mmCIF file of C-alpha atoms in Angstrom:
data_model
loop_
_atom_site.group_PDB
_atom_site.id
_atom_site.type_symbol
_atom_site.label_atom_id
_atom_site.label_comp_id
_atom_site.label_asym_id
_atom_site.label_seq_id
_atom_site.Cartn_x
_atom_site.Cartn_y
_atom_site.Cartn_z
ATOM 1 C CA MET A 950 -21.100 -7.611 -0.456
ATOM 2 C CA VAL A 951 -18.843 -5.106 -2.083
ATOM 3 C CA LEU A 952 -15.639 -4.249 -0.210
ATOM 4 C CA SER A 953 -13.112 -1.495 -0.997
ATOM 5 C CA TRP A 954 -9.831 -3.089 -1.583
ATOM 6 C CA THR A 955 -6.128 -2.246 -2.137
ATOM 7 C CA ASP A 956 -2.959 -4.474 -2.796
ATOM 8 C CA ASP A 957 -0.562 -1.569 -1.757
ATOM 9 C CA PRO A 958 0.816 -2.656 1.646
ATOM 10 C CA PHE A 959 1.914 0.940 2.162
ATOM 11 C CA ASP A 960 -1.766 2.336 1.989
ATOM 12 C CA PRO A 961 -3.446 2.784 5.486
ATOM 13 C CA GLN A 962 -6.476 0.790 4.056
ATOM 14 C CA TYR A 963 -4.435 -2.187 3.345
ATOM 15 C CA SER A 964 -4.820 -3.818 6.835
ATOM 16 C CA LEU A 965 -8.282 -2.609 7.134
ATOM 17 C CA SER A 966 -9.612 -4.160 3.835
ATOM 18 C CA ARG A 967 -8.167 -7.367 4.929
ATOM 19 C CA GLU A 968 -9.714 -7.197 8.554
ATOM 20 C CA ALA A 969 -13.017 -6.507 6.757
ATOM 21 C CA PHE A 970 -12.614 -9.279 4.289
ATOM 22 C CA ALA A 971 -11.944 -11.763 7.150
ATOM 23 C CA ALA A 972 -14.821 -10.771 9.035
ATOM 24 C CA LEU A 973 -17.212 -10.764 6.315
ATOM 25 C CA ALA A 974 -16.146 -13.977 4.819
ATOM 26 C CA SER A 975 -16.453 -15.833 8.015
ATOM 27 C CA GLN A 976 -20.104 -14.909 8.262
ATOM 28 C CA THR A 977 -23.345 -16.215 6.903
ATOM 29 C CA ASP A 978 -26.631 -14.352 5.814
ATOM 30 C CA ALA A 979 -30.053 -14.813 7.514
ATOM 31 C CA LYS A 980 -30.468 -18.159 5.513
ATOM 32 C CA GLY A 981 -27.189 -19.526 6.543
ATOM 33 C CA ARG A 982 -25.481 -18.973 3.163
ATOM 34 C CA SER A 983 -21.912 -17.744 3.006
ATOM 35 C CA ILE A 984 -21.460 -14.088 2.163
ATOM 36 C CA GLU A 985 -19.723 -13.385 -1.301
ATOM 37 C CA VAL A 986 -17.294 -10.567 -0.830
ATOM 38 C CA ILE A 987 -16.675 -8.690 -4.054
ATOM 39 C CA LYS A 988 -13.464 -6.762 -3.822
ATOM 40 C CA VAL A 989 -13.448 -3.409 -5.807
ATOM 41 C CA PRO A 990 -10.187 -1.483 -5.964
ATOM 42 C CA LEU A 991 -9.896 1.995 -4.193
ATOM 43 C CA PRO A 992 -9.332 4.795 -6.451
ATOM 44 C CA GLY A 993 -6.209 6.902 -6.224
ATOM 45 C CA PRO A 994 -5.220 7.758 -3.534
ATOM 46 C CA LEU A 995 -7.020 11.113 -4.271
ATOM 47 C CA PHE A 996 -6.048 14.089 -2.275
ATOM 48 C CA TYR A 997 -7.403 17.584 -1.931
ATOM 49 C CA SER A 998 -5.672 20.137 -4.295
ATOM 50 C CA HIS A 999 -4.820 23.694 -3.017
ATOM 51 C CA GLU A 1000 -7.793 25.080 -4.870
ATOM 52 C CA GLU A 1001 -10.195 22.505 -3.400
ATOM 53 C CA ALA A 1002 -8.764 22.808 0.278
ATOM 54 C CA ASN A 1003 -9.156 26.819 0.086
ATOM 55 C CA GLY A 1004 -12.334 26.847 -1.965
ATOM 56 C CA ILE A 1005 -14.838 26.503 0.852
ATOM 57 C CA GLU A 1006 -15.178 28.225 4.242
ATOM 58 C CA SER A 1007 -13.994 26.158 7.117
ATOM 59 C CA SER A 1008 -16.720 24.956 9.515
ATOM 60 C CA ASP A 1009 -16.863 22.642 12.765
ATOM 61 C CA GLY A 1010 -17.752 19.779 10.357
ATOM 62 C CA MET A 1011 -15.316 20.232 7.505
ATOM 63 C CA ASN A 1012 -11.776 21.669 7.768
ATOM 64 C CA ARG A 1013 -10.148 20.874 4.313
ATOM 65 C CA GLN A 1014 -6.204 20.696 4.199
ATOM 66 C CA GLU A 1015 -4.347 20.581 0.885
ATOM 67 C CA GLY A 1016 -2.942 17.261 0.433
ATOM 68 C CA GLU A 1017 -5.529 15.517 2.838
ATOM 69 C CA ARG A 1018 -6.530 12.200 1.456
ATOM 70 C CA LEU A 1019 -10.047 12.067 0.122
ATOM 71 C CA SER A 1020 -12.318 9.113 1.180
ATOM 72 C CA ALA A 1021 -12.839 7.980 -2.463
ATOM 73 C CA SER A 1022 -14.629 4.565 -2.847
ATOM 74 C CA TYR A 1023 -16.417 2.967 -5.697
ATOM 75 C CA ALA A 1024 -18.595 1.069 -2.976
ATOM 76 C CA ASN A 1025 -20.570 4.335 -2.500
ATOM 77 C CA PHE A 1026 -22.745 3.590 -5.345
ATOM 78 C CA LEU A 1027 -26.447 3.702 -5.680
ATOM 79 C CA MET A 1028 -28.700 0.797 -6.764
ATOM 80 C CA VAL A 1029 -32.025 1.777 -8.122
ATOM 81 C CA ASN A 1030 -34.423 0.616 -10.751
ATOM 82 C CA GLY A 1031 -32.152 -1.945 -12.458
ATOM 83 C CA HIS A 1032 -29.302 0.537 -12.637
ATOM 84 C CA ILE A 1033 -26.109 1.071 -10.555
ATOM 85 C CA PHE A 1034 -24.970 4.802 -10.443
ATOM 86 C CA LEU A 1035 -21.347 4.523 -9.948
ATOM 87 C CA PRO A 1036 -19.102 7.411 -9.032
ATOM 88 C CA LEU A 1037 -16.292 7.904 -11.397
ATOM 89 C CA LEU A 1038 -13.248 9.073 -9.486
ATOM 90 C CA ASP A 1039 -10.064 8.059 -11.110
ATOM 91 C CA SER A 1040 -9.655 7.177 -14.892
ATOM 92 C CA ASP A 1041 -6.974 4.681 -13.867
ATOM 93 C CA PHE A 1042 -9.601 2.381 -12.007
ATOM 94 C CA ASP A 1043 -13.034 3.616 -13.273
ATOM 95 C CA ASP A 1044 -13.282 0.967 -15.873
ATOM 96 C CA ILE A 1045 -11.935 -1.750 -13.654
ATOM 97 C CA ALA A 1046 -14.663 -1.031 -10.950
ATOM 98 C CA LYS A 1047 -17.327 -1.025 -13.786
ATOM 99 C CA GLU A 1048 -16.216 -4.259 -14.979
ATOM 100 C CA ILE A 1049 -16.265 -5.923 -11.620
ATOM 101 C CA LEU A 1050 -19.625 -4.641 -10.811
ATOM 102 C CA ALA A 1051 -20.990 -5.598 -14.232
ATOM 103 C CA LYS A 1052 -19.830 -9.186 -13.797
ATOM 104 C CA ALA A 1053 -21.074 -9.386 -10.096
ATOM 105 C CA LEU A 1054 -24.544 -7.778 -10.910
ATOM 106 C CA PRO A 1055 -25.236 -8.584 -14.756
ATOM 107 C CA ASP A 1056 -28.879 -7.704 -14.379
ATOM 108 C CA TYR A 1057 -27.922 -4.145 -13.637
ATOM 109 C CA GLN A 1058 -26.897 -1.286 -16.217
ATOM 110 C CA ILE A 1059 -23.790 0.620 -14.827
ATOM 111 C CA VAL A 1060 -24.175 4.238 -15.167
ATOM 112 C CA GLY A 1061 -20.860 6.124 -14.496
ATOM 113 C CA ILE A 1062 -21.294 9.770 -13.113
ATOM 114 C CA PRO A 1063 -18.162 12.004 -12.469
ATOM 115 C CA THR A 1064 -18.540 12.896 -8.857
ATOM 116 C CA ARG A 1065 -15.364 14.481 -7.567
ATOM 117 C CA GLU A 1066 -17.403 17.685 -6.329
ATOM 118 C CA VAL A 1067 -19.545 15.462 -4.433
ATOM 119 C CA LEU A 1068 -16.446 13.607 -2.952
ATOM 120 C CA LEU A 1069 -15.186 16.947 -1.817
ATOM 121 C CA GLY A 1070 -17.848 17.196 0.661
ATOM 122 C CA GLY A 1071 -16.776 13.798 2.348
ATOM 123 C CA GLY A 1072 -19.237 11.345 0.703
ATOM 124 C CA ASN A 1073 -20.563 10.356 -2.471
ATOM 125 C CA ILE A 1074 -23.683 9.212 -4.512
ATOM 126 C CA HIS A 1075 -25.051 6.620 -1.967
ATOM 127 C CA CYS A 1076 -24.337 9.273 0.992
ATOM 128 C CA ILE A 1077 -26.328 12.150 -0.703
ATOM 129 C CA THR A 1078 -29.345 10.045 -1.693
ATOM 130 C CA GLN A 1079 -30.167 8.617 1.637
ATOM 131 C CA GLN A 1080 -31.653 10.979 4.082
ATOM 132 C CA ILE A 1081 -33.872 13.934 3.569
ATOM 133 C CA PRO A 1082 -33.752 16.496 6.549
ATOM 134 C CA ALA A 1083 -36.967 17.395 8.132
#
């Protein structure tokens, strides 16, 4: 199980990451095996720029504000055909996330994809590859 993680006690995700880790680490899978929780750092924090916040018309589902935090996560990757398509979000953390996933999933080839434009819509690679509207 991959879990977004921060060591910054001032980050709002700090306590949420710890609660999630405790909940996951105390569970077992369907065969009674302990769940291995792999911590992957959060990028950033990343925020909407002035141009990004004002570059799209507001709607009921999306009202961007300059300085609002983006919901960036390396856990929003896609696994398919022996590959992991990993969002590249922050040059300070991209290589760390790649290294952690490569170690945890050595049979997969990690392919990094710059996805800030996708992130601006509120999700990332995994989100945009799941459902096809009727």
